[in-house]
Amino acid sequence: MPGKWWEQAVIYQVYPRSWADANADGVGDLPGITSRLDHLEWLGVDALWLSPTFPSPNADWGYDVADYDGVHPDLGTPADLERLLVEARRRHIRVLLDLVPNHTSDAHAWFHDDGKRDWYVWRDGKPDGSPPNNWLAAFGGRCWTFVEERGQWYLHNFLPQQPDLDWWNEDVRREFDEILRYWLDRGVAGFRIDVAHALVKDEQLRDNPPARPTESPTWARVGQWPKHNFGLPEAVDIHRRWRHVTDGYASDPLLLGETYVMELDALMQYVVPDGLHLSMNFPFLHTPFVAEELAATVAETERLYPDGATPVWHASSHDDVRFATRWCAGDEPLTKCALVGLLSLRGAAILYQGDEIGMEAVEVPVERRKDLAGRDPCRTPMVWRDEPGAGFTAPGVEPWLPIGKTDRNVAAQREDPDSILTLTRDLIQLRRHRGLLAGAYTALDAPAGAWAFTREGGALVALNLGDEPARLDGVEGAIVLCTDRSRDGEVVAGALELGPRQAVVASAA
Ligand code: GLC
C-alpha cells in the first residue's frame, strides 16, 4: 500500500508577518506569501504551515484568536487566503492552518457571551481571597485572573488575554469539530495544532509541584512542573475526535500536533494510531548539537515509536532559538551538517522559514521588541536579497521587526552551487526520490564526534560534528551528496573519511 503523503513530507513553516510584505506596510501578508510560492516550489516542499492567519488583537501575535473563521486584516482578506490555497494547489503544495484550540483571545465574542460562560474555566477563589490553585502561566504570573464584575477567576495557561477553553465541555468539543470542517471544506490540507498536549486540565484543579531538573526552558524559568495543566493524557481523546473528522475526507488531511513535552516517554502518550498523525519531537529540538547526544535521542525515538507511526523532526520555530544559532553558532559547515541530519531521518521534517539559508537569530533592540516572551529574535523578516528591505518589504519601509544581516539571502544562495540553500534543495530532491532515503533507520558505530546511520533504501548518512577528521571503516559505495560539494560523486572503497564539520549521504553497497 502506498504511504500517506505526510509520511516523509517536508513541511515548511511560514510566519506570515515576516515572510513577504506585498503592500509595503512593513508587515508580511497573504498576497506576499502567494507571490513567493515559487520559492517553495523550487525548494520542493510538500506542505506549507501558516502560523495563525485569524483575526487577533496580537497580545500573543496571532495565537490569541478572536474569530476562528476569519482572516486577520493585517494579513489580507478571506479572498487572499482563497487565492493562496488555489496557487499553492497549482504547485502541489498543501496548506496547513495553525489551529489554536487551547484558548481564545479575550476579545473573542464567546468570552463575553453569558450563555457560553461554561466554555471557559471560571472558578471561585479560596476563602482567603487567593486564586483557586497555585498554577503559574507559561509566560510568567499566575494562571488566574480575577474579574470584579463576575466575582470569579478565569484560567489562562498563557497570557491573561488568552482565556483557556474548558475542554471537558462537550459544546466546546462540538464547536471545534465544526471549525475543522469549515476549513477542510475550503481546501486546507490540515492543521498544526497549537498546544495540542495541554487542552485538558486536571478536573479537580490540584496544585502543581515545583519544577524538576528536566523541565523545559519555559518551565524552568517559571519554576513549576505544570503537572496538572499541561501534558495530561486526556488530550488524546480530543485528538481522536479530530482524527475522526479528518478521516471523513478523501484528501488525507494532516493533524500535526505541537506536543511540547521534554521527555520522549511523555511524547509517546500522543503517538497513537487513531490520534494525531504527527507529534512534534521537542526532546530532539532541545538535544545539544553533539553527535552522541543526537544519535541517542534519535535511537530512543526510533525504539519507542510503534510500528506504523511516523516521527517528525524539526530544529527551529517561531518559539525556539533558530538552530543555525543555537546548534551551530552561525558556523556554515555545521549548519549544513544539521540540515543533512534533519532531512535524512526517517519520517517527516519541518523547516522553519529561513532555515534553508541558515538564517540566524537576530538581536532586537529593546525599543523594537514586540513579544512579551522574548521570541522576537527568531521572528524577524525573511531575507530574500541583500538590499534595503531585504526583498521582504519595499526599500525605505520600516519592517515591524528589524531585519538582520543580509549576507545570507535567498537570491545569492540560489546562484551558488555550494550554498546552504542549494544543499537544502538537493537534500529535499533526494528525499523525493524515495529510494535511498526510504525505510528503516539503523544506527552505525561511529568514532567520537560523529553520528552515522543507514536507511533501508541504501543510504549511509554520516555526520562529523567534531573539529578533527573522522573515519568510518567498511564502507563501499559512492558519496551522493557532501556538505563539501566538491566531494559529490566520490567513490568510497573501504573507508569513508570525513573532514571536520562535514556530513555526507552516500549510497552504500
Ligand atoms: C504555542 C505557540 C506559541 C504561543 C503559545 C500560546 O506554543 O507556538 O507561539 O505563544 O502556543 O498560544
Coordinates of C-alpha atoms and ligand atoms in Angstrom, one line a residue:
M1 CA 0.0 0.0 0.0
P2 CA 1.5 3.4 -0.9
G3 CA 2.3 5.5 2.1
K4 CA 0.4 8.7 3.1
W5 CA 1.7 12.0 1.7
W6 CA 2.9 13.2 5.1
E7 CA 5.0 10.1 6.0
Q8 CA 8.1 11.7 4.5
A9 CA 6.9 15.1 3.8
V10 CA 8.9 18.3 4.2
I11 CA 6.7 20.8 5.8
Y12 CA 7.7 24.5 5.6
Q13 CA 6.6 26.8 8.4
V14 CA 5.8 30.4 7.4
Y15 CA 5.4 33.1 10.0
P16 CA 3.1 35.3 7.9
R17 CA 4.0 38.6 9.4
S18 CA 7.6 38.0 8.5
W19 CA 7.8 36.3 5.1
A20 CA 6.9 38.8 2.4
D21 CA 5.2 42.1 2.5
A22 CA 3.2 42.8 -0.7
N23 CA 1.5 46.1 0.3
A24 CA 4.7 47.7 1.7
D25 CA 3.3 48.4 5.2
G26 CA 6.2 46.7 6.9
V27 CA 4.1 43.6 7.8
G28 CA 4.2 40.4 5.8
D29 CA 0.8 39.3 4.3
L30 CA -1.0 36.6 2.4
P31 CA -0.6 38.2 -1.0
G32 CA 3.2 38.3 -0.2
I33 CA 3.2 34.6 0.5
T34 CA 1.3 33.9 -2.7
S35 CA 3.8 35.9 -4.6
R36 CA 6.7 33.8 -3.3
L37 CA 5.3 30.4 -3.6
D38 CA 7.7 29.8 -6.5
H39 CA 10.5 29.7 -3.8
L40 CA 8.7 26.8 -2.1
E41 CA 8.0 25.0 -5.3
W42 CA 11.6 25.3 -6.3
L43 CA 12.7 24.1 -2.9
G44 CA 10.4 21.1 -3.3
V45 CA 8.5 21.2 -0.1
D46 CA 5.3 19.2 0.2
A47 CA 3.3 21.5 2.6
L48 CA 3.2 24.9 4.0
W49 CA 2.2 25.5 7.6
L50 CA 1.0 29.1 8.1
S51 CA 1.3 30.4 11.7
P52 CA -2.1 31.8 12.7
T53 CA -3.9 33.8 10.0
F54 CA -7.1 34.5 12.1
P55 CA -8.2 37.9 13.4
S56 CA -6.4 38.6 16.6
P57 CA -5.6 41.6 18.9
N58 CA -2.0 40.2 18.8
A59 CA -1.4 40.0 22.5
D60 CA 0.4 36.8 21.5
W61 CA 0.9 37.6 17.8
G62 CA -2.0 35.7 16.4
Y63 CA -2.0 32.9 19.0
D64 CA -4.9 34.8 20.6
V65 CA -7.7 34.1 18.2
A66 CA -10.8 36.4 18.1
D67 CA -12.6 34.6 15.2
Y68 CA -11.7 31.1 14.0
D69 CA -13.4 31.5 10.6
G70 CA -11.8 34.8 9.6
V71 CA -8.6 36.3 8.3
H72 CA -6.5 38.9 10.1
P73 CA -6.9 42.2 8.3
D74 CA -3.1 42.8 8.7
L75 CA -2.5 39.8 6.6
G76 CA -5.2 40.3 4.0
T77 CA -8.8 39.1 3.2
P78 CA -10.5 35.8 3.0
A79 CA -10.2 36.1 -0.8
D80 CA -6.4 36.5 -0.4
L81 CA -6.4 33.2 1.6
E82 CA -8.5 31.5 -1.0
R83 CA -6.1 32.7 -3.7
L84 CA -3.2 31.4 -1.7
L85 CA -4.8 28.0 -1.4
V86 CA -5.5 27.9 -5.2
E87 CA -2.0 29.0 -6.1
A88 CA -0.4 26.5 -3.7
R89 CA -2.5 23.7 -5.0
R90 CA -1.4 24.5 -8.6
R91 CA 2.2 24.0 -7.3
H92 CA 1.2 20.8 -5.5
I93 CA 1.9 22.4 -2.1
R94 CA -0.6 21.6 0.6
V95 CA -1.5 24.3 3.1
L96 CA -1.9 23.7 6.8
L97 CA -3.5 26.3 9.1
D98 CA -2.5 26.8 12.7
L99 CA -5.4 25.9 14.9
V100 CA -5.3 27.4 18.4
P101 CA -7.9 25.4 20.4
N102 CA -6.5 25.6 24.0
H103 CA -7.5 29.2 24.4
T104 CA -9.2 32.1 22.6
S105 CA -8.5 35.8 22.7
D106 CA -10.3 37.6 25.5
A107 CA -11.7 39.7 22.6
H108 CA -13.5 36.6 21.2
A109 CA -17.3 37.0 21.3
W110 CA -17.6 33.7 23.2
F111 CA -15.7 35.1 26.2
H112 CA -18.3 37.9 26.5
D113 CA -21.4 35.7 26.0
D114 CA -23.1 34.8 29.2
G115 CA -24.6 31.8 27.6
K116 CA -21.1 30.5 27.0
R117 CA -19.7 31.1 30.5
D118 CA -19.0 27.4 30.9
W119 CA -17.0 27.3 27.7
Y120 CA -14.2 28.7 29.8
V121 CA -12.9 27.8 33.3
W122 CA -14.4 30.2 35.8
R123 CA -13.9 29.4 39.5
D124 CA -14.3 30.9 42.9
G125 CA -11.2 31.9 44.7
K126 CA -10.1 30.4 48.1
P127 CA -11.8 31.8 51.2
D128 CA -8.7 34.0 51.9
G129 CA -9.2 35.7 48.5
S130 CA -6.4 33.9 46.7
P131 CA -6.8 32.2 43.3
P132 CA -8.3 28.7 43.0
N133 CA -4.9 27.0 42.9
N134 CA -1.1 27.6 42.6
W135 CA -0.8 27.2 38.8
L136 CA 1.7 29.5 37.1
A137 CA 1.3 30.7 33.5
A138 CA 3.8 29.8 30.8
F139 CA 4.8 33.4 30.3
G140 CA 5.0 34.2 34.0
G141 CA 2.5 35.3 36.6
R142 CA -0.5 33.3 37.8
C143 CA -2.8 31.2 35.6
W144 CA -5.8 33.0 37.0
T145 CA -7.2 36.5 36.6
F146 CA -10.0 37.9 38.8
V147 CA -12.9 39.7 37.1
E148 CA -14.5 42.1 39.6
E149 CA -18.0 42.1 37.9
R150 CA -18.2 38.3 37.9
G151 CA -16.6 37.9 41.3
Q152 CA -14.7 34.9 39.9
W153 CA -11.3 33.9 38.5
Y154 CA -10.7 32.6 34.9
L155 CA -8.0 30.2 33.9
H156 CA -5.3 31.0 31.3
N157 CA -2.2 28.8 30.7
F158 CA -0.6 31.7 28.8
L159 CA -1.4 35.4 29.0
P160 CA -4.5 36.9 30.7
Q161 CA -5.6 37.9 27.2
Q162 CA -5.8 34.2 26.4
P163 CA -8.5 32.6 28.4
D164 CA -8.4 28.8 28.3
L165 CA -11.4 26.9 26.9
D166 CA -12.9 24.2 29.0
W167 CA -12.3 21.0 27.0
W168 CA -14.3 18.9 29.4
N169 CA -17.3 20.8 27.9
E170 CA -19.0 18.9 25.1
D171 CA -20.2 22.1 23.5
V172 CA -16.6 23.3 23.0
R173 CA -15.7 19.9 21.5
R174 CA -18.6 20.1 19.1
E175 CA -17.8 23.7 18.1
F176 CA -14.2 22.8 17.2
D177 CA -15.3 19.8 15.1
E178 CA -17.2 22.4 13.0
I179 CA -14.2 24.7 12.8
L180 CA -12.1 21.9 11.5
R181 CA -14.8 21.0 8.9
Y182 CA -15.2 24.7 7.9
W183 CA -11.6 24.9 6.8
L184 CA -11.2 21.4 5.4
D185 CA -14.2 22.1 3.2
R186 CA -12.4 25.2 1.9
G187 CA -9.4 23.1 0.8
V188 CA -6.9 23.3 3.7
A189 CA -4.8 20.2 4.0
G190 CA -4.9 20.0 7.7
F191 CA -3.7 21.8 10.8
R192 CA -0.8 22.3 13.1
I193 CA -2.4 22.2 16.4
D194 CA -1.2 24.7 18.9
V195 CA -0.5 23.4 22.4
A196 CA -2.0 20.0 21.5
H197 CA -0.7 18.5 24.7
A198 CA -2.4 20.9 27.1
L199 CA -6.0 21.1 26.0
V200 CA -7.3 19.2 29.0
K201 CA -6.6 20.2 32.6
D202 CA -7.0 18.3 35.8
E203 CA -10.7 18.3 36.6
Q204 CA -10.0 18.8 40.3
L205 CA -7.6 21.7 39.6
R206 CA -5.0 20.2 42.0
D207 CA -1.9 22.3 42.9
N208 CA 1.3 21.8 40.8
P209 CA 4.6 20.6 42.3
P210 CA 7.9 22.5 41.9
A211 CA 10.0 22.3 38.7
R212 CA 12.0 19.2 38.1
P213 CA 15.6 19.3 36.7
T214 CA 14.3 18.1 33.3
E215 CA 11.8 21.0 32.9
S216 CA 11.8 22.8 29.5
P217 CA 13.4 26.3 29.5
T218 CA 9.9 27.8 29.8
W219 CA 9.0 25.9 32.9
A220 CA 12.5 26.1 34.4
R221 CA 12.1 29.9 34.2
V222 CA 8.6 29.7 35.7
G223 CA 9.8 27.4 38.5
Q224 CA 6.9 24.9 38.4
W225 CA 6.2 21.4 37.0
P226 CA 2.9 22.0 35.1
K227 CA 1.8 18.6 36.0
H228 CA -1.9 19.3 36.2
N229 CA -2.4 21.8 33.4
F230 CA 0.0 20.6 30.6
G231 CA 0.6 17.2 29.2
L232 CA -2.4 15.3 30.5
P233 CA -3.1 12.1 28.6
E234 CA -6.8 13.0 28.2
A235 CA -5.8 15.4 25.4
V236 CA -5.7 12.3 23.3
D237 CA -9.4 11.9 23.4
I238 CA -9.7 15.2 21.7
H239 CA -7.1 14.3 19.1
R240 CA -9.1 11.1 18.4
R241 CA -12.2 13.1 17.9
W242 CA -10.4 15.3 15.3
R243 CA -8.9 12.2 13.7
H244 CA -12.4 11.0 13.2
V245 CA -13.2 14.3 11.5
T246 CA -10.2 14.2 9.2
D247 CA -10.8 10.5 8.4
G248 CA -14.1 11.7 6.7
Y249 CA -12.1 13.5 4.0
A250 CA -10.6 11.7 1.0
S251 CA -7.8 14.3 0.8
D252 CA -5.9 12.8 3.8
P253 CA -5.8 15.9 6.0
L254 CA -2.9 16.1 8.4
L255 CA -3.1 16.7 12.2
L256 CA 0.4 17.9 13.2
G257 CA 0.5 18.4 17.0
E258 CA 2.5 20.8 18.9
T259 CA 3.3 18.3 21.6
Y260 CA 5.7 20.4 23.6
V261 CA 6.9 17.9 26.2
M262 CA 10.5 17.4 27.1
E263 CA 10.6 13.6 27.5
L264 CA 10.2 11.1 24.9
D265 CA 8.2 8.9 27.2
A266 CA 5.7 11.7 27.7
L267 CA 5.6 12.3 23.9
M268 CA 4.6 8.7 23.4
Q269 CA 1.2 9.2 25.0
Y270 CA 0.2 11.2 21.9
V271 CA 1.7 8.7 19.4
V272 CA -1.4 6.5 18.9
P273 CA -2.7 5.1 15.7
D274 CA -6.1 6.9 15.8
G275 CA -5.0 10.4 17.1
L276 CA -2.6 13.0 15.7
H277 CA -0.8 11.9 12.6
L278 CA 2.4 13.6 13.6
S279 CA 3.5 14.7 17.1
M280 CA 6.3 17.2 17.2
N281 CA 9.5 16.0 18.9
F282 CA 10.8 18.7 21.2
P283 CA 13.2 16.4 23.0
F284 CA 15.1 16.3 19.6
L285 CA 14.9 20.1 19.1
H286 CA 16.4 20.5 22.6
T287 CA 19.1 17.9 22.2
P288 CA 22.6 19.5 22.3
F289 CA 24.3 19.5 18.9
V290 CA 26.7 16.8 19.9
A291 CA 26.9 13.7 17.7
E292 CA 26.5 11.2 20.5
E293 CA 23.5 13.0 22.0
L294 CA 21.7 13.5 18.7
A295 CA 22.3 9.8 18.0
A296 CA 20.9 8.9 21.4
T297 CA 17.7 10.9 21.0
V298 CA 17.0 9.6 17.6
A299 CA 17.7 6.0 18.7
E300 CA 15.4 6.3 21.6
T301 CA 12.7 7.9 19.4
E302 CA 13.0 5.0 16.9
R303 CA 12.9 2.5 19.8
L304 CA 9.8 3.9 21.3
Y305 CA 7.8 4.6 18.1
P306 CA 5.4 1.7 17.4
D307 CA 5.2 0.1 14.0
G308 CA 3.3 2.2 11.5
A309 CA 3.9 5.5 13.4
T310 CA 5.8 8.3 11.7
P311 CA 8.3 10.5 13.6
V312 CA 8.6 14.2 12.7
W313 CA 11.8 16.3 13.2
H314 CA 12.3 20.0 13.5
A315 CA 15.1 22.2 14.9
S316 CA 13.7 25.8 14.7
S317 CA 10.4 27.5 15.1
H318 CA 8.8 30.9 15.9
D319 CA 9.2 30.0 19.6
D320 CA 12.7 28.5 19.8
V321 CA 16.1 30.0 19.0
R322 CA 17.0 29.2 15.4
F323 CA 19.2 26.1 15.0
A324 CA 21.8 28.0 12.9
T325 CA 22.5 30.0 16.1
R326 CA 21.5 27.6 18.9
W327 CA 23.2 24.5 17.5
C328 CA 25.7 25.9 15.1
A329 CA 26.7 29.4 16.5
G330 CA 26.4 30.7 12.9
D331 CA 29.0 28.2 11.5
E332 CA 28.2 27.4 7.9
P333 CA 29.6 23.9 7.7
L334 CA 27.8 22.9 10.9
T335 CA 24.6 24.4 9.7
K336 CA 24.9 22.2 6.6
C337 CA 25.6 19.2 8.8
A338 CA 22.4 19.9 10.8
L339 CA 20.3 20.1 7.6
V340 CA 21.8 16.8 6.4
G341 CA 20.8 15.2 9.7
L342 CA 17.3 16.7 9.8
L343 CA 16.4 15.8 6.2
S344 CA 17.8 12.3 6.2
L345 CA 16.0 10.9 9.2
R346 CA 13.0 8.6 8.8
G347 CA 9.7 10.4 8.8
A348 CA 8.5 13.9 8.1
A349 CA 10.7 17.0 8.6
I350 CA 9.7 20.6 9.3
L351 CA 11.8 23.6 8.1
Y352 CA 11.1 27.0 9.7
Q353 CA 11.3 29.9 7.2
G354 CA 15.0 30.9 6.8
D355 CA 16.4 27.5 7.9
E356 CA 17.1 26.8 4.3
I357 CA 19.5 29.7 4.1
G358 CA 21.0 29.3 7.6
M359 CA 19.2 32.3 9.0
E360 CA 20.3 33.2 12.5
A361 CA 18.6 34.7 15.5
V362 CA 18.6 38.5 15.3
E363 CA 19.3 40.7 18.2
V364 CA 16.3 43.0 18.6
P365 CA 16.9 46.3 20.4
V366 CA 14.7 46.8 23.4
E367 CA 12.7 49.7 21.8
R368 CA 11.8 47.4 18.8
R369 CA 10.7 44.4 20.9
K370 CA 7.2 43.1 20.3
D371 CA 6.9 39.7 22.0
L372 CA 6.3 39.6 25.8
A373 CA 8.1 36.2 25.9
G374 CA 11.3 37.3 24.2
R375 CA 10.9 35.4 21.0
D376 CA 11.4 38.3 18.5
P377 CA 14.9 37.1 17.5
C378 CA 13.5 34.1 15.7
R379 CA 10.6 36.1 14.1
T380 CA 12.5 38.7 12.1
P381 CA 11.8 39.1 8.4
M382 CA 12.9 36.6 5.9
V383 CA 16.0 37.7 4.0
W384 CA 15.4 37.4 0.2
R385 CA 18.0 39.8 -1.1
D386 CA 21.0 41.8 0.0
E387 CA 19.3 45.2 -0.3
P388 CA 17.4 47.7 1.9
G389 CA 14.2 45.9 2.9
A390 CA 15.9 42.6 2.1
G391 CA 13.2 41.8 -0.5
F392 CA 10.8 41.4 2.4
T393 CA 9.4 44.9 2.2
A394 CA 10.0 47.9 -0.1
P395 CA 13.2 49.9 0.5
G396 CA 12.6 52.7 2.9
V397 CA 9.7 51.0 4.7
E398 CA 10.3 50.2 8.4
P399 CA 9.6 46.5 8.9
W400 CA 7.5 45.5 12.0
L401 CA 10.6 43.8 13.4
P402 CA 14.2 44.7 12.3
I403 CA 15.9 42.8 9.5
G404 CA 19.1 41.0 10.5
K405 CA 22.2 40.6 8.5
T406 CA 21.5 40.2 4.8
D407 CA 24.7 38.4 3.7
R408 CA 22.8 35.1 3.9
N409 CA 19.9 35.6 1.5
V410 CA 17.9 33.6 -1.0
A411 CA 18.9 35.4 -4.2
A412 CA 22.7 35.0 -3.7
Q413 CA 22.4 31.4 -2.4
R414 CA 20.2 30.3 -5.3
E415 CA 23.1 31.2 -7.7
D416 CA 25.7 29.4 -5.5
P417 CA 26.1 25.7 -6.0
D418 CA 27.9 25.5 -2.7
S419 CA 25.3 27.3 -0.6
I420 CA 23.2 26.2 2.3
L421 CA 20.1 26.8 0.1
T422 CA 21.4 24.6 -2.7
L423 CA 22.3 21.9 -0.3
T424 CA 18.8 22.0 1.3
R425 CA 17.1 21.8 -2.1
D426 CA 19.3 18.9 -3.1
L427 CA 18.5 17.0 0.1
I428 CA 14.8 17.6 -0.5
Q429 CA 15.2 16.3 -4.0
L430 CA 17.0 13.2 -2.7
R431 CA 14.1 12.6 -0.2
R432 CA 11.6 12.9 -3.0
H433 CA 13.1 10.1 -4.9
R434 CA 12.1 7.8 -2.2
G435 CA 14.7 5.2 -3.0
L436 CA 17.9 5.9 -1.0
L437 CA 16.3 7.7 2.0
A438 CA 13.4 5.3 2.4
G439 CA 12.7 2.8 5.1
A440 CA 14.1 1.9 8.4
Y441 CA 16.8 3.8 10.3
T442 CA 19.7 1.8 11.7
A443 CA 22.4 3.4 13.8
L444 CA 26.0 2.6 13.0
D445 CA 29.0 2.6 15.2
A446 CA 30.8 5.9 14.7
P447 CA 34.1 7.4 16.0
A448 CA 33.8 10.1 18.7
G449 CA 32.2 13.3 17.4
A450 CA 30.5 11.5 14.6
W451 CA 27.0 10.2 14.1
A452 CA 26.2 7.6 11.4
F453 CA 23.3 5.6 10.3
T454 CA 21.8 3.8 7.3
R455 CA 18.4 3.9 5.7
E456 CA 16.9 0.8 4.4
G457 CA 16.7 2.2 0.9
G458 CA 20.5 2.1 0.7
A459 CA 21.7 5.4 2.1
L460 CA 24.6 5.7 4.6
V461 CA 24.5 9.0 6.3
A462 CA 27.4 10.2 8.3
L463 CA 28.0 13.5 10.2
N464 CA 31.2 14.5 11.7
L465 CA 30.5 17.4 14.1
G466 CA 34.0 17.5 15.5
D467 CA 37.0 19.6 14.6
E468 CA 39.1 16.5 13.8
P469 CA 38.8 14.3 10.8
A470 CA 36.8 11.1 11.4
R471 CA 36.9 7.8 9.6
L472 CA 34.2 5.1 9.1
D473 CA 35.6 1.8 8.1
G474 CA 34.0 -0.9 6.0
V475 CA 32.1 1.4 3.6
E476 CA 31.9 0.6 -0.1
G477 CA 29.9 2.9 -2.3
A478 CA 29.8 6.5 -3.5
I479 CA 29.1 9.9 -2.0
V480 CA 25.8 11.2 -3.3
L481 CA 26.0 14.5 -1.6
C482 CA 28.5 16.0 0.8
T483 CA 28.4 19.3 2.7
D484 CA 31.7 20.0 0.8
R485 CA 30.1 19.7 -2.6
S486 CA 33.4 19.0 -4.3
R487 CA 33.2 15.5 -2.9
D488 CA 29.8 14.7 -4.5
G489 CA 30.2 11.6 -6.6
E490 CA 33.4 10.4 -4.9
V491 CA 33.9 6.7 -4.8
V492 CA 34.3 5.2 -1.3
A493 CA 36.3 2.0 -1.2
G494 CA 36.8 0.5 2.2
A495 CA 36.7 3.6 4.4
L496 CA 34.7 6.9 4.4
E497 CA 36.9 9.8 5.5
L498 CA 35.1 12.8 6.9
G499 CA 36.6 16.2 7.2
P500 CA 36.0 18.3 10.3
R501 CA 32.4 19.5 10.4
Q502 CA 31.4 17.6 7.3
A503 CA 28.5 15.4 6.5
V504 CA 27.7 13.0 3.7
V505 CA 24.8 11.0 2.2
A506 CA 26.4 8.0 0.5
S507 CA 25.0 5.1 -1.4
A508 CA 26.4 2.1 0.3
A509 CA 26.8 -1.2 -1.5
Ligands
GLC1 C1 2.3 27.8 21.2 C2 2.8 28.7 20.1 C3 3.3 29.9 20.8 C4 2.2 30.6 21.6 C5 1.6 29.6 22.6 C6 0.3 30.1 23.2 O1 3.3 27.3 22.0 O2 3.7 28.1 19.3 O3 3.8 30.9 19.9 O4 2.7 31.7 22.3 O5 1.3 28.4 22.0 O6 -0.7 30.1 22.2

